[in-house]
Amino acid sequence: MFPLEVESVLFTAEEIDRTVGRLAGEIVARTAGAPILLLGILKGALMFTADLARALPADATVEIDFLVVSSYGSGSRSSGEVRLLKDAGERIEGKHVIIVEDIIDNGLTLAYLQGLLRSRKPASLQSCVLFDKPYNRAADVPIEYKGLLCPDAFVVGYGLDYKERFRNLPYLARLREEALCADIA
Ligand code: PRP
């Protein structure tokens, strides 16, 4: 049963689950057993951070923390201005930090975060992004772990919202144009 506003499912829960498992495997291979700090970027990366953490081996040394940023406000277009709404609680100096993002679009959010976090002198800083929308990139940012190539459409689900709705969908979906009309006009 889909919400009426959903036009189609782009990635099912099973496809997302497999991708999260693949990314966890890549993280293990690349970090070679070093302790890591997953830094989830809320609100969008809520589900992804939780699932990624559980996909890592149980004996891995993993810390989890969150930052809250926003650039989209309540609409469907990025404002281009990234705001730090809530900082992380843990110090990151000397740690192997992995930024966990649900989606990258123009890249300004990740560019801002990488700049901010690098200035705090982590032992290493990597980025893990589940959905990649490479069509409107305004900032060239390194991404060590990439999940799925996302179509150039407004997408919701698995943490991503439209006006704070649809984050709870277990899949990634495209919204009907009509649902976005008020914003596009
Ligand atoms: C979304 C998403 C990323 C960012 C990516 O966050 O979670 O953080 O936009 O966009 P960009 O690459 O164009 O900068 P949003 O500002 O919508 O906040 P939210 O995570 O609370 O939904």
mmCIF file of C-alpha atoms and ligand atoms in Angstrom:
data_model
loop_
_atom_site.group_PDB
_atom_site.id
_atom_site.type_symbol
_atom_site.label_atom_id
_atom_site.label_comp_id
_atom_site.label_asym_id
_atom_site.label_seq_id
_atom_site.Cartn_x
_atom_site.Cartn_y
_atom_site.Cartn_z
ATOM 1 C CA MET A 1 0.000 0.000 0.000
ATOM 2 C CA PHE A 2 1.635 3.251 -1.190
ATOM 3 C CA PRO A 3 0.824 6.816 -0.187
ATOM 4 C CA LEU A 4 -1.192 8.460 -3.012
ATOM 5 C CA GLU A 5 1.616 10.937 -3.645
ATOM 6 C CA VAL A 6 4.083 8.186 -4.559
ATOM 7 C CA GLU A 7 4.497 7.666 -8.309
ATOM 8 C CA SER A 8 6.939 4.745 -8.269
ATOM 9 C CA VAL A 9 9.433 2.884 -6.133
ATOM 10 C CA LEU A 10 12.996 3.531 -7.289
ATOM 11 C CA PHE A 11 14.804 1.227 -4.863
ATOM 12 C CA THR A 12 13.054 -1.408 -2.800
ATOM 13 C CA ALA A 13 13.818 -2.094 0.849
ATOM 14 C CA GLU A 14 15.659 -5.250 -0.242
ATOM 15 C CA GLU A 15 17.838 -3.344 -2.736
ATOM 16 C CA ILE A 16 18.676 -0.763 -0.084
ATOM 17 C CA ASP A 17 19.457 -3.509 2.421
ATOM 18 C CA ARG A 18 21.844 -5.231 -0.001
ATOM 19 C CA THR A 19 23.559 -1.922 -0.752
ATOM 20 C CA VAL A 20 23.978 -1.092 2.930
ATOM 21 C CA GLY A 21 25.588 -4.523 3.400
ATOM 22 C CA ARG A 22 27.937 -3.895 0.490
ATOM 23 C CA LEU A 23 28.950 -0.492 1.885
ATOM 24 C CA ALA A 24 29.581 -2.002 5.331
ATOM 25 C CA GLY A 25 31.860 -4.568 3.673
ATOM 26 C CA GLU A 26 33.774 -1.819 1.885
ATOM 27 C CA ILE A 27 34.197 0.103 5.137
ATOM 28 C CA VAL A 28 35.568 -2.977 6.898
ATOM 29 C CA ALA A 29 37.994 -3.665 4.051
ATOM 30 C CA ARG A 30 39.217 -0.095 3.873
ATOM 31 C CA THR A 31 39.504 0.715 7.575
ATOM 32 C CA ALA A 32 41.189 -2.628 8.340
ATOM 33 C CA GLY A 33 39.890 -3.079 11.867
ATOM 34 C CA ALA A 34 40.611 0.455 13.111
ATOM 35 C CA PRO A 35 38.028 1.930 15.517
ATOM 36 C CA ILE A 36 35.623 4.174 13.608
ATOM 37 C CA LEU A 37 33.166 6.921 14.436
ATOM 38 C CA LEU A 38 30.050 6.988 12.265
ATOM 39 C CA LEU A 39 28.787 10.545 12.095
ATOM 40 C CA GLY A 40 25.208 10.428 10.839
ATOM 41 C CA ILE A 41 23.778 13.611 9.316
ATOM 42 C CA LEU A 42 20.211 14.139 10.497
ATOM 43 C CA LYS A 43 17.533 14.009 9.828
ATOM 44 C CA GLY A 44 17.878 12.255 6.479
ATOM 45 C CA ALA A 45 20.557 9.734 7.469
ATOM 46 C CA LEU A 46 18.663 8.429 10.492
ATOM 47 C CA MET A 47 17.688 5.068 8.957
ATOM 48 C CA PHE A 48 20.886 4.670 6.959
ATOM 49 C CA THR A 49 23.153 5.258 9.958
ATOM 50 C CA ALA A 50 21.230 2.760 12.074
ATOM 51 C CA ASP A 51 21.255 0.083 9.370
ATOM 52 C CA LEU A 52 24.885 0.677 8.397
ATOM 53 C CA ALA A 53 26.003 0.381 12.017
ATOM 54 C CA ARG A 54 24.171 -2.932 12.369
ATOM 55 C CA ALA A 55 25.629 -4.219 9.102
ATOM 56 C CA LEU A 56 29.168 -3.819 10.481
ATOM 57 C CA PRO A 57 30.673 -6.855 12.221
ATOM 58 C CA ALA A 58 29.602 -7.187 15.854
ATOM 59 C CA ASP A 59 33.228 -7.185 17.023
ATOM 60 C CA ALA A 60 34.106 -3.954 15.163
ATOM 61 C CA THR A 61 34.826 -0.938 17.372
ATOM 62 C CA VAL A 62 32.166 1.548 16.299
ATOM 63 C CA GLU A 63 31.042 4.818 17.845
ATOM 64 C CA ILE A 64 27.926 6.582 16.591
ATOM 65 C CA ASP A 65 27.146 10.274 16.784
ATOM 66 C CA PHE A 66 24.952 12.713 14.909
ATOM 67 C CA LEU A 67 24.976 16.233 13.544
ATOM 68 C CA VAL A 68 21.870 18.044 12.415
ATOM 69 C CA VAL A 69 22.152 20.245 9.325
ATOM 70 C CA SER A 70 19.597 21.604 6.932
ATOM 71 C CA SER A 71 19.746 23.198 3.515
ATOM 72 C CA TYR A 72 16.377 22.328 2.014
ATOM 73 C CA GLY A 73 14.080 23.956 4.528
ATOM 74 C CA SER A 74 10.566 22.663 4.004
ATOM 75 C CA GLY A 75 10.480 22.712 0.200
ATOM 76 C CA SER A 76 11.883 20.637 -2.649
ATOM 77 C CA ARG A 77 14.737 22.918 -3.642
ATOM 78 C CA SER A 78 18.020 23.433 -1.846
ATOM 79 C CA SER A 79 18.402 26.898 -0.370
ATOM 80 C CA GLY A 80 22.139 26.612 -1.095
ATOM 81 C CA GLU A 81 22.835 27.735 2.454
ATOM 82 C CA VAL A 82 23.808 24.990 4.896
ATOM 83 C CA ARG A 83 22.865 25.561 8.512
ATOM 84 C CA LEU A 84 24.300 23.613 11.449
ATOM 85 C CA LEU A 85 21.263 23.065 13.657
ATOM 86 C CA LYS A 86 22.937 20.805 16.217
ATOM 87 C CA ASP A 87 26.594 19.879 16.620
ATOM 88 C CA ALA A 88 27.988 16.437 17.448
ATOM 89 C CA GLY A 89 28.358 15.556 21.121
ATOM 90 C CA GLU A 90 31.646 13.649 20.817
ATOM 91 C CA ARG A 91 35.103 15.090 20.149
ATOM 92 C CA ILE A 92 36.452 13.804 16.847
ATOM 93 C CA GLU A 93 40.124 14.755 17.203
ATOM 94 C CA GLY A 94 42.364 11.745 16.489
ATOM 95 C CA LYS A 95 39.471 9.515 15.425
ATOM 96 C CA HIS A 96 38.720 7.780 12.144
ATOM 97 C CA VAL A 97 35.515 9.543 11.196
ATOM 98 C CA ILE A 98 33.048 8.485 8.511
ATOM 99 C CA ILE A 99 30.362 10.990 7.559
ATOM 100 C CA VAL A 100 27.135 9.081 6.857
ATOM 101 C CA GLU A 101 24.804 10.873 4.427
ATOM 102 C CA ASP A 102 21.555 9.667 2.915
ATOM 103 C CA ILE A 103 21.900 11.641 -0.320
ATOM 104 C CA ILE A 104 24.226 13.999 -2.152
ATOM 105 C CA ASP A 105 22.806 16.401 -4.725
ATOM 106 C CA ASN A 106 24.578 19.717 -5.290
ATOM 107 C CA GLY A 107 27.218 18.634 -2.740
ATOM 108 C CA LEU A 108 27.173 21.823 -0.683
ATOM 109 C CA THR A 109 26.107 20.042 2.497
ATOM 110 C CA LEU A 110 28.910 17.507 2.292
ATOM 111 C CA ALA A 111 31.449 20.176 1.318
ATOM 112 C CA TYR A 112 30.432 22.208 4.364
ATOM 113 C CA LEU A 113 30.631 19.180 6.656
ATOM 114 C CA GLN A 114 33.996 18.023 5.347
ATOM 115 C CA GLY A 115 35.427 21.518 5.860
ATOM 116 C CA LEU A 116 34.001 21.832 9.356
ATOM 117 C CA LEU A 117 35.103 18.380 10.487
ATOM 118 C CA ARG A 118 38.573 18.535 8.921
ATOM 119 C CA SER A 119 39.288 21.632 11.003
ATOM 120 C CA ARG A 120 38.722 19.478 14.103
ATOM 121 C CA LYS A 121 41.712 17.271 13.234
ATOM 122 C CA PRO A 122 40.332 13.733 12.947
ATOM 123 C CA ALA A 123 42.888 10.957 12.275
ATOM 124 C CA SER A 124 41.046 10.437 8.986
ATOM 125 C CA LEU A 125 37.841 11.694 7.417
ATOM 126 C CA GLN A 126 35.823 9.689 4.894
ATOM 127 C CA SER A 127 32.312 10.007 3.508
ATOM 128 C CA CYS A 128 29.686 7.337 2.907
ATOM 129 C CA VAL A 129 26.652 8.330 0.831
ATOM 130 C CA LEU A 130 23.735 6.032 0.086
ATOM 131 C CA PHE A 131 22.063 7.831 -2.838
ATOM 132 C CA ASP A 132 24.136 9.767 -5.362
ATOM 133 C CA LYS A 133 22.488 12.432 -7.540
ATOM 134 C CA PRO A 134 25.443 13.694 -9.587
ATOM 135 C CA TYR A 135 23.480 15.885 -12.041
ATOM 136 C CA ASN A 136 23.639 19.279 -10.314
ATOM 137 C CA ARG A 137 26.922 19.161 -8.446
ATOM 138 C CA ALA A 138 28.154 22.585 -7.356
ATOM 139 C CA ALA A 139 30.981 21.323 -5.133
ATOM 140 C CA ASP A 140 33.545 18.657 -5.944
ATOM 141 C CA VAL A 141 33.696 16.478 -2.842
ATOM 142 C CA PRO A 142 35.533 13.185 -2.273
ATOM 143 C CA ILE A 143 33.216 10.246 -1.483
ATOM 144 C CA GLU A 144 34.939 7.029 -0.436
ATOM 145 C CA TYR A 145 31.778 4.905 -0.211
ATOM 146 C CA LYS A 146 28.914 5.320 -2.688
ATOM 147 C CA GLY A 147 25.648 3.405 -2.680
ATOM 148 C CA LEU A 148 23.148 3.788 -5.510
ATOM 149 C CA LEU A 149 22.920 6.132 -8.487
ATOM 150 C CA CYS A 150 19.713 8.068 -7.996
ATOM 151 C CA PRO A 151 17.624 9.412 -10.918
ATOM 152 C CA ASP A 152 17.336 13.177 -11.302
ATOM 153 C CA ALA A 153 13.959 13.346 -9.558
ATOM 154 C CA PHE A 154 12.621 14.493 -6.221
ATOM 155 C CA VAL A 155 12.839 11.397 -4.041
ATOM 156 C CA VAL A 156 11.499 10.470 -0.627
ATOM 157 C CA GLY A 157 11.613 7.564 1.784
ATOM 158 C CA TYR A 158 14.225 5.753 3.867
ATOM 159 C CA GLY A 159 14.854 8.969 5.812
ATOM 160 C CA LEU A 160 14.290 11.468 2.993
ATOM 161 C CA ASP A 161 11.324 13.801 3.265
ATOM 162 C CA TYR A 162 9.083 16.184 1.454
ATOM 163 C CA LYS A 163 7.851 18.783 3.931
ATOM 164 C CA GLU A 164 8.813 16.373 6.723
ATOM 165 C CA ARG A 165 6.602 13.569 5.357
ATOM 166 C CA PHE A 166 7.571 10.169 3.913
ATOM 167 C CA ARG A 167 10.772 9.649 5.933
ATOM 168 C CA ASN A 168 9.238 6.466 7.334
ATOM 169 C CA LEU A 169 8.828 4.689 3.969
ATOM 170 C CA PRO A 170 11.158 1.649 3.884
ATOM 171 C CA TYR A 171 11.939 2.208 0.172
ATOM 172 C CA LEU A 172 13.090 5.142 -1.983
ATOM 173 C CA ALA A 173 10.262 6.560 -4.083
ATOM 174 C CA ARG A 174 9.613 9.232 -6.658
ATOM 175 C CA LEU A 175 6.808 11.652 -5.826
ATOM 176 C CA ARG A 176 4.081 12.534 -8.311
ATOM 177 C CA GLU A 177 4.546 15.933 -9.986
ATOM 178 C CA GLU A 178 1.168 17.046 -8.625
ATOM 179 C CA ALA A 179 2.406 16.492 -5.090
ATOM 180 C CA LEU A 180 5.221 18.978 -5.755
ATOM 181 C CA CYS A 181 3.115 21.425 -7.765
ATOM 182 C CA ALA A 182 2.627 23.979 -5.049
ATOM 183 C CA ASP A 183 6.403 24.229 -4.729
ATOM 184 C CA ILE A 184 7.203 24.351 -8.433
ATOM 185 C CA ALA A 185 4.682 27.063 -9.267
HETATM 186 C C1 PRP B 1 19.338 16.678 2.572
HETATM 187 C C2 PRP B 1 20.184 15.420 2.720
HETATM 188 C C3 PRP B 1 21.593 15.933 2.688
HETATM 189 C C4 PRP B 1 21.498 17.179 1.817
HETATM 190 C C5 PRP B 1 22.080 16.888 0.461
HETATM 191 O O1 PRP B 1 19.186 17.265 3.830
HETATM 192 O O2 PRP B 1 19.889 14.735 3.898
HETATM 193 O O3 PRP B 1 22.053 16.289 3.968
HETATM 194 O O4 PRP B 1 20.097 17.509 1.708
HETATM 195 O O5 PRP B 1 21.862 17.943 -0.439
HETATM 196 P P1 PRP B 1 23.012 18.754 -1.183
HETATM 197 O O6 PRP B 1 24.046 17.771 -1.671
HETATM 198 O O7 PRP B 1 22.258 19.398 -2.343
HETATM 199 O O8 PRP B 1 23.590 19.759 -0.235
HETATM 200 P P2 PRP B 1 18.064 18.381 4.154
HETATM 201 O O9 PRP B 1 18.686 19.735 4.103
HETATM 202 O O10 PRP B 1 16.862 18.159 3.293
HETATM 203 O O11 PRP B 1 17.716 18.082 5.674
HETATM 204 P P3 PRP B 1 17.142 16.709 6.305
HETATM 205 O O12 PRP B 1 18.278 15.703 6.239
HETATM 206 O O13 PRP B 1 16.791 17.078 7.693
HETATM 207 O O14 PRP B 1 15.948 16.265 5.476
#
